[in-house]
Coordinates of C-alpha atoms and ligand atoms in Angstrom, one line a residue:
M1 CA 13.2 17.5 -20.1
T2 CA 16.8 16.3 -18.5
L3 CA 16.2 13.6 -15.5
K4 CA 16.1 16.8 -13.1
E5 CA 12.9 17.8 -14.2
E6 CA 11.3 14.2 -15.1
I7 CA 12.2 13.0 -11.4
A8 CA 11.2 16.0 -10.4
R9 CA 7.9 15.7 -12.6
R10 CA 6.6 12.7 -10.6
R11 CA 4.5 11.8 -7.5
T12 CA 4.2 8.1 -6.6
F13 CA 1.3 7.4 -4.6
A14 CA -1.3 4.9 -3.4
I15 CA -4.1 5.9 -2.0
I16 CA -5.2 3.6 1.4
S17 CA -8.4 3.1 3.3
H18 CA -10.1 0.6 5.3
P19 CA -12.2 -1.6 3.3
D20 CA -15.0 0.9 2.3
A21 CA -14.4 3.8 3.2
G22 CA -13.9 5.4 -0.5
K23 CA -11.2 4.4 -2.1
T24 CA -12.0 2.9 -5.1
T25 CA -14.6 6.0 -5.1
L26 CA -11.9 8.2 -5.4
T27 CA -9.3 7.3 -7.2
E28 CA -11.1 7.2 -9.7
K29 CA -12.3 10.3 -10.4
L30 CA -8.9 11.3 -9.5
L31 CA -7.8 9.6 -13.2
L32 CA -11.3 11.4 -13.9
F33 CA -10.0 14.1 -13.4
G34 CA -6.3 13.2 -14.7
G35 CA -8.3 12.0 -17.9
A36 CA -7.4 9.1 -17.7
I37 CA -10.4 7.0 -17.9
H38 CA -14.0 9.4 -19.7
V39 CA -16.3 6.9 -17.5
A40 CA -17.2 6.5 -13.7
G41 CA -17.0 2.8 -12.8
A42 CA -14.0 1.9 -15.1
V43 CA -11.6 0.6 -11.9
K44 CA -14.7 -1.3 -10.1
S45 CA -13.8 -3.8 -11.8
N46 CA -11.1 -4.4 -10.4
K47 CA -11.9 -4.3 -6.8
I48 CA -12.3 -7.5 -4.5
R49 CA -15.8 -7.1 -3.4
K50 CA -16.6 -8.2 -0.4
S51 CA -19.5 -10.6 -1.4
A52 CA -17.0 -12.5 -3.1
T53 CA -14.7 -13.9 -0.5
S54 CA -16.9 -17.5 -1.0
D55 CA -16.7 -16.5 -4.4
F56 CA -12.7 -18.2 -5.0
M57 CA -12.7 -18.3 -8.5
E58 CA -14.2 -14.0 -9.4
I59 CA -12.0 -12.9 -6.8
E60 CA -9.2 -14.8 -9.3
R61 CA -11.0 -13.2 -12.0
Q62 CA -10.4 -10.0 -10.2
R63 CA -7.4 -10.2 -9.3
G64 CA -6.6 -11.0 -13.3
I65 CA -8.6 -8.5 -14.2
S66 CA -5.7 -6.1 -11.7
V67 CA -2.7 -6.6 -13.5
A68 CA -3.6 -4.3 -15.8
T69 CA -4.7 -1.1 -13.0
S70 CA -2.4 -2.2 -10.1
V71 CA -0.2 1.3 -11.4
M72 CA -2.7 4.6 -13.1
G73 CA -0.5 6.7 -15.0
F74 CA -1.3 10.1 -15.7
D75 CA -0.4 13.3 -16.9
Y76 CA -2.5 16.4 -14.8
E77 CA -1.2 20.3 -14.9
G78 CA 2.1 18.5 -16.0
V79 CA 2.5 16.4 -13.0
K80 CA 3.4 12.9 -13.4
I81 CA 1.0 10.3 -11.6
N82 CA 1.6 7.8 -11.1
I83 CA -1.2 5.8 -7.9
L84 CA -0.9 2.4 -6.8
D85 CA -3.2 0.4 -6.1
T86 CA -3.3 -1.7 -3.0
P87 CA -6.0 -5.0 -2.8
G88 CA -8.9 -3.7 -1.0
H89 CA -9.3 -7.4 0.9
E90 CA -7.5 -7.5 4.1
D91 CA -6.6 -11.1 3.2
F92 CA -4.4 -9.5 0.3
A93 CA -3.3 -6.3 3.3
E94 CA 0.7 -8.2 2.3
D95 CA 0.1 -6.8 -1.0
T96 CA -0.5 -3.6 0.3
Y97 CA 2.8 -3.3 2.4
R98 CA 5.0 -3.4 -0.2
T99 CA 2.7 -1.7 -2.6
L100 CA 3.9 0.9 -0.3
T101 CA 7.8 0.8 -0.2
A102 CA 7.6 1.5 -3.4
V103 CA 5.3 4.4 -3.4
D104 CA 7.1 8.6 -2.0
S105 CA 3.7 9.2 -0.7
V106 CA 0.6 8.5 0.4
I107 CA -3.1 9.6 0.5
I108 CA -5.0 8.1 3.5
V109 CA -9.2 8.1 3.0
I110 CA -11.3 7.9 6.2
D111 CA -15.2 7.1 6.5
G112 CA -16.5 10.2 8.3
A113 CA -19.4 8.4 9.5
K114 CA -16.8 5.4 10.6
G115 CA -13.5 7.6 12.3
V116 CA -10.3 5.4 12.1
E117 CA -11.2 1.9 11.3
T118 CA -8.2 -1.1 11.5
Q119 CA -6.3 -1.2 8.5
T120 CA -6.7 2.5 7.9
R121 CA -4.0 1.7 12.3
K122 CA -2.1 -0.9 10.4
L123 CA -1.7 0.6 6.8
M124 CA -0.5 3.4 8.7
N125 CA 2.2 1.7 10.9
V126 CA 3.9 1.2 7.0
C127 CA 3.4 4.5 6.5
R128 CA 5.1 5.5 10.4
M129 CA 8.3 2.2 9.4
R130 CA 9.4 4.1 6.4
N131 CA 8.3 8.2 7.2
T132 CA 5.9 8.5 4.1
P133 CA 4.8 11.3 4.2
V134 CA 0.6 11.1 4.3
M135 CA -2.5 13.1 4.1
V136 CA -6.1 12.5 5.1
F137 CA -8.9 12.7 3.1
I138 CA -12.3 12.1 5.2
N139 CA -14.4 11.2 3.1
K140 CA -18.8 10.7 2.6
L141 CA -19.4 14.5 4.0
D142 CA -22.7 13.9 2.2
R143 CA -23.8 11.6 5.0
P144 CA -23.9 12.8 8.6
C145 CA -20.4 12.3 10.1
K146 CA -18.8 12.0 13.5
D147 CA -17.7 16.1 14.7
P148 CA -15.3 17.5 12.8
F149 CA -12.5 18.4 15.7
D150 CA -13.4 15.2 17.3
L151 CA -12.4 13.5 14.2
L152 CA -9.3 15.2 13.6
D153 CA -8.6 14.4 17.8
E154 CA -8.7 11.0 16.2
V155 CA -6.1 10.5 13.8
E156 CA -3.9 12.4 16.0
R157 CA -4.6 9.8 18.4
E158 CA -5.4 6.4 16.5
L159 CA -3.1 6.9 13.6
Q160 CA -0.7 8.7 16.3
I161 CA 1.1 12.0 13.2
R162 CA 0.3 15.6 13.7
V163 CA -2.9 17.1 11.4
R164 CA -3.2 20.5 10.2
P165 CA -6.7 20.6 8.6
L166 CA -6.8 22.7 5.0
A167 CA -9.6 22.7 4.7
F168 CA -12.7 22.5 6.7
P169 CA -16.3 22.1 6.7
I170 CA -19.5 23.2 7.1
S171 CA -22.3 21.5 8.3
S172 CA -22.8 16.9 7.1
G173 CA -25.5 15.2 6.0
S174 CA -28.8 16.5 4.7
T175 CA -27.6 20.2 6.1
F176 CA -24.0 19.7 4.4
K177 CA -23.1 22.8 3.1
G178 CA -19.9 22.7 1.3
V179 CA -15.9 22.7 2.4
Y180 CA -13.9 26.1 3.3
N181 CA -10.3 25.8 1.8
L182 CA -7.6 27.4 4.6
Y183 CA -5.3 27.3 1.9
E184 CA -6.6 28.8 -0.1
H185 CA -9.6 30.4 1.6
N186 CA -12.2 30.3 -0.5
L187 CA -14.9 28.4 -0.8
S188 CA -16.6 25.3 -2.1
L189 CA -20.4 25.2 -2.0
F190 CA -22.3 21.0 -1.5
T191 CA -25.8 21.4 -4.1
S192 CA -27.7 18.2 -3.9
D193 CA -30.3 17.1 -6.1
E194 CA -32.3 14.2 -5.9
R195 CA -29.9 12.3 -7.9
Q196 CA -27.3 11.8 -5.8
V197 CA -25.2 14.6 -8.3
A198 CA -23.5 17.1 -6.2
T199 CA -22.5 20.0 -7.7
A200 CA -20.0 22.8 -6.8
S201 CA -19.5 26.5 -6.9
T202 CA -16.1 28.2 -6.0
V203 CA -16.7 31.1 -4.1
E204 CA -13.8 33.5 -3.4
I205 CA -13.8 34.6 0.4
D206 CA -11.0 36.4 2.0
D207 CA -12.5 38.1 5.1
I208 CA -14.6 35.1 6.1
A209 CA -15.8 37.8 8.5
S210 CA -17.9 39.4 5.4
S211 CA -21.7 38.9 5.2
E212 CA -21.6 37.7 2.1
L213 CA -20.6 34.5 3.7
D214 CA -23.6 33.6 5.5
A215 CA -25.5 34.4 2.4
H216 CA -24.3 32.2 0.0
V217 CA -24.6 29.4 3.7
G218 CA -27.2 31.4 5.5
E219 CA -25.5 32.8 9.0
R220 CA -25.5 30.4 11.6
Y221 CA -23.9 27.9 9.2
A222 CA -21.7 31.0 9.4
A223 CA -21.4 32.2 12.4
Q224 CA -20.6 27.9 13.4
L225 CA -17.4 28.6 9.9
R226 CA -15.9 31.6 12.2
N227 CA -16.3 29.8 14.9
D228 CA -14.6 26.8 14.0
V229 CA -11.7 28.7 11.8
E230 CA -11.3 31.4 14.7
L231 CA -10.4 28.1 16.8
V232 CA -8.2 25.6 13.9
E233 CA -6.2 29.2 13.9
G234 CA -5.0 28.8 17.3
V235 CA -5.2 25.0 17.8
Y236 CA -3.1 24.4 14.6
D237 CA 0.1 25.8 13.8
P238 CA 0.3 26.7 10.2
F239 CA 1.0 24.3 8.1
D240 CA 4.9 23.1 7.9
R241 CA 5.3 21.3 4.1
D242 CA 8.8 20.2 6.4
A243 CA 6.7 18.9 8.9
Y244 CA 4.4 16.3 6.5
L245 CA 7.6 15.4 4.4
R246 CA 9.3 14.4 7.0
G247 CA 6.1 12.4 7.5
E248 CA 4.9 14.1 10.9
L249 CA 1.9 16.4 10.3
A250 CA -0.6 14.9 8.0
P251 CA -3.1 17.9 6.0
V252 CA -6.3 16.1 6.4
F253 CA -9.3 17.2 3.6
F254 CA -12.9 16.9 3.9
G255 CA -15.7 16.5 0.8
S256 CA -17.3 13.5 -0.7
A257 CA -15.5 11.1 -3.5
V258 CA -19.4 10.1 -4.7
N259 CA -19.6 13.1 -5.9
N260 CA -16.5 14.3 -6.2
F261 CA -16.2 17.8 -4.0
G262 CA -13.0 18.2 -2.4
V263 CA -11.5 15.9 -4.8
R264 CA -10.2 18.5 -7.2
E265 CA -8.2 20.6 -4.2
L266 CA -6.8 18.3 -2.7
L267 CA -4.9 17.0 -6.2
E268 CA -4.3 20.4 -6.8
C269 CA -2.8 20.7 -2.9
F270 CA -0.8 17.2 -4.1
I271 CA 0.6 18.0 -6.4
R272 CA 1.9 21.9 -5.6
I273 CA 3.0 19.3 -2.1
A274 CA 3.6 16.5 -2.1
P275 CA 7.1 14.3 -3.1
S276 CA 8.4 13.8 -6.2
P277 CA 11.1 10.4 -6.2
R278 CA 13.5 10.4 -2.7
P279 CA 16.4 8.6 -2.4
T280 CA 15.6 5.1 -2.0
A281 CA 18.3 2.8 1.3
T282 CA 20.4 -0.2 0.1
E283 CA 23.2 -2.4 2.4
T284 CA 25.5 -0.2 1.1
R285 CA 24.6 3.1 0.8
M286 CA 21.4 5.7 -0.4
V287 CA 20.7 6.0 -3.8
E288 CA 19.6 8.9 -4.5
P289 CA 17.8 10.0 -8.1
D290 CA 19.1 11.5 -10.4
E291 CA 22.1 9.7 -10.1
P292 CA 23.2 9.1 -13.9
K293 CA 22.7 5.5 -13.6
M294 CA 19.8 3.3 -13.2
T295 CA 19.1 0.9 -10.2
G296 CA 15.6 -0.3 -9.3
F297 CA 13.6 -2.9 -7.2
I298 CA 10.8 -5.5 -7.9
F299 CA 8.0 -5.4 -5.1
K300 CA 5.2 -6.6 -6.4
I301 CA 4.8 -9.8 -8.6
H302 CA 2.1 -11.0 -10.3
A303 CA 0.8 -13.7 -11.6
N304 CA -1.4 -13.9 -15.2
M305 CA -4.4 -15.8 -14.9
D306 CA -5.3 -16.3 -18.1
P307 CA -4.9 -19.5 -19.1
N308 CA -3.8 -19.1 -22.0
H309 CA -0.4 -16.8 -20.2
R310 CA 0.3 -18.5 -17.9
D311 CA 3.9 -16.1 -17.0
R312 CA 3.9 -13.5 -14.6
I313 CA 5.3 -10.1 -14.7
A314 CA 7.6 -8.4 -11.9
F315 CA 6.5 -4.9 -11.5
M316 CA 10.0 -3.0 -10.7
K317 CA 10.0 0.4 -9.6
V318 CA 12.4 2.4 -10.8
C319 CA 14.8 4.5 -7.6
S320 CA 17.6 6.4 -10.4
G321 CA 18.1 6.9 -14.2
V322 CA 16.6 6.4 -17.1
F323 CA 15.4 2.6 -17.3
E324 CA 15.3 1.6 -21.0
R325 CA 13.7 -0.7 -23.0
N326 CA 16.8 -3.3 -24.8
H327 CA 19.1 -1.8 -22.2
N328 CA 21.1 -4.4 -20.9
Y329 CA 21.1 -5.2 -16.3
L330 CA 22.5 -6.6 -13.9
H331 CA 20.3 -8.7 -11.5
V332 CA 22.2 -8.5 -8.4
R333 CA 20.9 -11.8 -7.0
S334 CA 22.0 -13.7 -10.0
G335 CA 25.0 -11.4 -11.1
K336 CA 23.1 -12.8 -14.7
Q337 CA 22.5 -9.2 -17.0
L338 CA 19.3 -8.8 -18.7
K339 CA 17.9 -6.9 -21.3
F340 CA 13.4 -6.1 -21.6
S341 CA 12.2 -6.6 -25.2
S342 CA 8.9 -5.2 -23.9
P343 CA 9.0 -3.7 -20.3
T344 CA 5.1 -2.4 -20.2
A345 CA 4.1 1.0 -18.6
F346 CA 0.4 0.9 -17.2
M347 CA -2.0 3.9 -18.5
A348 CA -5.4 3.8 -15.8
E349 CA -6.8 0.3 -18.7
K350 CA -3.7 0.5 -20.0
K351 CA -0.5 -1.6 -20.4
S352 CA 1.7 -1.0 -23.6
V353 CA 5.5 -1.3 -23.9
I354 CA 7.4 2.0 -23.2
D355 CA 11.2 2.4 -24.5
F356 CA 12.3 4.2 -21.6
A357 CA 11.1 5.2 -17.4
Y358 CA 12.7 7.8 -15.2
P359 CA 12.7 7.1 -10.9
G360 CA 9.5 7.2 -10.1
D361 CA 8.0 5.2 -12.5
I362 CA 6.6 1.0 -12.3
V363 CA 8.0 -0.7 -15.1
G364 CA 6.6 -4.1 -15.8
L365 CA 8.8 -6.9 -16.6
H366 CA 7.9 -10.3 -18.1
D367 CA 8.8 -13.7 -15.8
T368 CA 8.8 -16.7 -16.4
G369 CA 9.6 -17.6 -12.7
T370 CA 13.6 -15.9 -12.3
F371 CA 12.1 -12.6 -9.8
K372 CA 12.0 -13.0 -6.5
I373 CA 10.0 -9.8 -4.5
G374 CA 12.7 -7.2 -3.4
D375 CA 15.8 -8.0 -6.7
T376 CA 17.2 -5.5 -7.8
F377 CA 18.6 -4.2 -10.9
T378 CA 21.3 -1.9 -11.2
E379 CA 24.1 -0.8 -14.1
G380 CA 27.1 -3.4 -12.5
E381 CA 27.2 -2.4 -8.6
K382 CA 26.3 -4.8 -6.7
L383 CA 23.3 -3.4 -4.0
K384 CA 20.6 -3.8 -2.9
F385 CA 17.1 -2.3 -1.6
T386 CA 16.8 -2.9 2.6
G387 CA 13.4 -2.3 3.8
I388 CA 10.8 -4.6 2.0
P389 CA 9.2 -6.5 4.8
S390 CA 7.2 -9.0 5.3
F391 CA 5.4 -9.0 8.0
S392 CA 4.6 -11.8 11.4
P393 CA 1.7 -14.1 9.7
E394 CA -1.0 -15.0 11.4
L395 CA -2.7 -18.2 10.4
F396 CA -0.8 -21.1 9.8
R397 CA -0.6 -25.0 8.9
Y398 CA 1.3 -27.7 8.0
I399 CA 2.0 -28.5 3.7
E400 CA 1.3 -32.4 3.2
N401 CA 1.9 -33.6 -0.9
A402 CA -2.1 -35.8 -1.8
D403 CA -0.3 -36.6 -4.9
P404 CA 2.8 -38.7 -4.9
M405 CA 3.8 -38.8 -8.2
K406 CA 4.2 -34.7 -8.0
F407 CA 6.7 -34.6 -5.5
K408 CA 9.1 -32.1 -8.6
Q409 CA 5.8 -30.3 -8.7
L410 CA 4.8 -29.1 -5.4
A411 CA 8.3 -27.6 -4.7
K412 CA 8.7 -26.2 -7.7
G413 CA 5.7 -24.4 -6.3
I414 CA 5.9 -22.9 -3.0
D415 CA 9.1 -22.0 -4.1
Q416 CA 7.2 -19.7 -7.0
L417 CA 4.2 -18.4 -4.8
M418 CA 7.0 -17.5 -2.0
D419 CA 9.1 -15.8 -4.1
E420 CA 5.9 -13.3 -5.2
G421 CA 5.0 -13.2 -1.5
V422 CA 1.6 -14.5 -1.5
A423 CA 2.7 -16.9 2.0
Q424 CA 5.6 -17.8 4.0
L425 CA 7.1 -21.3 4.3
F426 CA 8.3 -22.3 7.7
T427 CA 10.9 -26.2 7.7
S428 CA 9.8 -27.5 11.8
C429 CA 13.4 -28.1 13.5
L430 CA 11.5 -30.8 15.1
N431 CA 9.9 -32.8 12.0
G432 CA 10.9 -31.5 9.6
R433 CA 7.9 -30.5 8.2
R434 CA 6.6 -27.3 5.8
I435 CA 3.6 -24.8 7.4
I436 CA 3.0 -22.3 5.2
G437 CA 2.2 -18.8 7.0
T438 CA -0.6 -16.2 5.8
V439 CA -1.5 -12.9 6.7
G440 CA -5.3 -13.7 5.7
A441 CA -7.8 -17.1 5.1
L442 CA -7.8 -16.5 1.4
Q443 CA -4.1 -17.0 0.7
F444 CA -4.7 -21.3 1.9
E445 CA -7.6 -21.1 -0.5
V446 CA -5.0 -19.1 -3.4
I447 CA -2.2 -21.6 -2.7
E448 CA -3.8 -24.8 -3.3
Y449 CA -5.9 -23.0 -6.1
R450 CA -2.4 -22.3 -7.8
L451 CA -0.9 -25.2 -6.6
E452 CA -3.2 -27.1 -8.4
H453 CA -3.7 -24.9 -11.9
E454 CA -0.4 -23.4 -11.9
Y455 CA 2.0 -27.0 -11.1
G456 CA -0.2 -30.0 -11.6
A457 CA 0.1 -30.3 -7.7
K458 CA -2.1 -31.6 -5.2
C459 CA -2.1 -30.1 -1.5
R460 CA -3.3 -31.3 1.6
W461 CA -3.4 -28.7 4.6
E462 CA -3.3 -30.3 9.0
P463 CA -4.0 -28.2 11.7
I464 CA -1.1 -27.0 13.3
S465 CA -1.5 -24.3 16.6
I466 CA 0.8 -21.2 16.5
Y467 CA -0.4 -18.4 18.4
K468 CA 2.6 -16.4 16.3
A469 CA 6.3 -16.9 14.1
C470 CA 8.5 -14.3 15.0
W471 CA 12.3 -14.0 14.1
I472 CA 15.3 -14.5 16.5
E473 CA 19.0 -12.7 16.5
S474 CA 20.8 -11.4 19.2
D475 CA 24.9 -10.6 19.8
N476 CA 24.8 -12.8 22.4
A477 CA 25.6 -17.0 21.0
E478 CA 25.2 -18.1 24.1
Q479 CA 22.2 -17.7 24.6
L480 CA 20.7 -18.1 21.4
A481 CA 21.6 -21.3 20.9
D482 CA 20.6 -22.4 24.6
F483 CA 16.8 -20.8 23.5
K484 CA 17.7 -22.7 20.6
K485 CA 18.3 -25.5 22.8
R486 CA 15.2 -25.7 24.7
K487 CA 12.4 -23.9 21.9
H488 CA 13.4 -27.3 19.9
T489 CA 9.8 -27.9 19.2
N490 CA 9.2 -24.6 18.8
M491 CA 11.8 -23.4 15.9
A492 CA 11.5 -23.4 12.4
V493 CA 13.4 -21.7 9.3
D494 CA 13.2 -19.5 6.9
K495 CA 12.9 -19.8 3.2
H496 CA 16.7 -17.6 4.2
G497 CA 17.5 -19.9 6.9
R498 CA 16.7 -17.6 9.2
D499 CA 15.9 -19.2 13.1
V500 CA 12.4 -18.3 13.3
F501 CA 10.6 -19.0 16.8
L502 CA 5.8 -20.2 16.6
A503 CA 5.5 -19.4 20.0
D504 CA 1.9 -21.0 20.7
T505 CA 0.5 -19.0 23.1
S506 CA 1.3 -15.2 23.9
Y507 CA 2.0 -16.7 27.0
A508 CA 3.9 -18.0 25.8
L509 CA 6.1 -15.5 24.1
T510 CA 5.6 -13.0 26.4
L511 CA 7.7 -16.0 28.8
A512 CA 10.3 -16.6 26.0
Q513 CA 10.7 -12.2 25.8
E514 CA 11.1 -11.4 29.3
N515 CA 13.3 -14.5 30.4
F516 CA 16.0 -14.1 27.5
K517 CA 16.5 -10.9 27.6
D518 CA 19.2 -10.9 24.8
I519 CA 17.9 -12.1 22.0
R520 CA 15.4 -9.8 20.4
F521 CA 11.9 -11.2 18.9
K522 CA 11.1 -9.8 15.8
F523 CA 7.4 -9.0 13.7
T524 CA 9.0 -8.2 10.3
S525 CA 11.3 -9.0 8.7
E526 CA 12.6 -8.1 5.7
F527 CA 12.9 -10.4 1.5
Ligands
G4P1 P1 -12.9 0.9 -0.9 O1 -12.5 0.7 -2.0 O2 -12.5 2.0 0.2 O3 -14.1 -0.4 -0.3 O4 -14.0 1.5 -1.4 P2 -15.5 2.3 -2.5 O5 -14.7 3.6 -3.3 O6 -15.7 1.0 -2.8 O7 -16.5 3.0 -1.5 C1 -17.3 1.8 -1.0 C2 -19.0 2.4 -0.6 O8 -19.5 4.2 -0.2 C3 -19.6 2.6 -2.4 O9 -20.8 2.4 -2.3 C4 -19.0 4.3 -2.4 O10 -20.4 3.9 -4.2 C5 -20.4 4.8 -1.4 N1 -19.2 5.8 -1.2 C6 -17.7 6.4 -2.0 N2 -17.6 7.7 -1.9 C7 -18.5 8.4 -0.7 C8 -19.3 9.5 -0.6 O11 -18.6 10.3 -0.9 N3 -20.2 9.9 0.0 C9 -21.0 8.6 0.8 N4 -22.2 8.6 0.5 N5 -21.1 6.7 0.2 C10 -20.0 7.2 -0.5 P3 -21.7 1.2 -2.3 O12 -22.8 1.2 -2.4 O13 -21.1 -0.1 -1.2 O14 -21.5 0.4 -4.3 P4 -22.1 1.3 -5.1 O15 -22.4 0.0 -5.8 O16 -22.3 2.5 -5.7 O17 -20.7 1.6 -6.8

């Protein structure tokens, strides 16, 4: 197969949702379709359950397991599908944001009873930043759900994206009859028995005006579907794939993941319309996937939790060319040539050494602490891929050394954990103290535990009251200098030496924004 053909048959995407909407269940059903797993429940082990928040060891154990399921690759009808898993726990949202930089599209799962929830909204913001094409799967139709039109309006309003239903449900909950596929004009009938197992049978209905429909779903629901379809066709423009690919329009499907209902339709449509690997931006130029020379970047680093194998795995997305085992590549940041004797690919639960990988594929690279998130590999060109965001953290604490004999170990540990993207480090301009900022409270525990167990260092936390940290920039050097002087007690620098303003309160931030008009206050930065 030529490079172009390999690229054309790849679909690299992530499934995202608010916890409990059904992401894990949907992932599992997709894997079952692809023959990548054979029993239900295989993906569950990867999940950080909500109940486990207090059981930190359990979370770490599960994070260890999740290395294997971080990427799930399989073939379906000649298409190579790479699903990038994202952590279910909100405290690991940063991991999810970064993973989204490595995907070419996204499927958003929404609970039909709950509608759009907080985490969905936040994740959609990240997709919007990158114009990532999104598809929506409204799940749990076997339970009483909100009205489908209300749900569509809610998605449009809350996620700020135009929608186009490609399927339409007939009722929900105990009277759920099935889903009418507006794309292929057929009807999938839902029949559920007491064991909660559903079977779907699909009937072709060329014309929903025919009495055949009544025979299948009953007069009342047939009439309702006819009305609904008329309304859909009247209100929504025909599906426009280009608008979807630009990230402006989201096709919407309805179904029930746990019952494996509506999932095949989603997958079939997905492989037809979802994009193959897209060009990737660097500081200097766009990299096209079919360029002959290999380029790729690291978007995630995973520490191995097995105490016998302390090493880390760095996940690289191949952006162009063909990645080969035992071939020398330039690690652009260090300027060193590196080759990998055992790069791995991920097939559902299994990890195996590979000889080649193509654009869209994710390669696992063995790392002894040299790599950072955002690192670029090339065949010699000095490129730097851009757009890997780090978000303004929301929780802050001073980190202090609790064991004076282990000063070096602590410094090394903090350094490496920050490279992995576990949290962000700021150094106060006022007193030189180190401040750790995170998006979730759990990260403080993760850091403390890992410093002790991986680096033999002990840390102590001390409270600090900060409302938000934001990066500041300005073309007006005078105003910037004035701001930094006046706000000296609230200034810090990040790991790369960039200026950061630590606002005490939302009021202080607003005031600063009003008084210093030439300064840009940024809530995201790049690695
Ligand atoms: P998440 O990864 O998005 O957090 O959600 P997950 O798939 O784990 O699903 C959350 C819960 O919702 C699970 O129940 C799952 O079985 C259920 N679920 C998923 N899809 C459907 C659906 O289509 N209909 C219904 N009724 N439920 C669905 P749980 O009780 O938390 O877990 P489990 O013990 O059933 O595995």
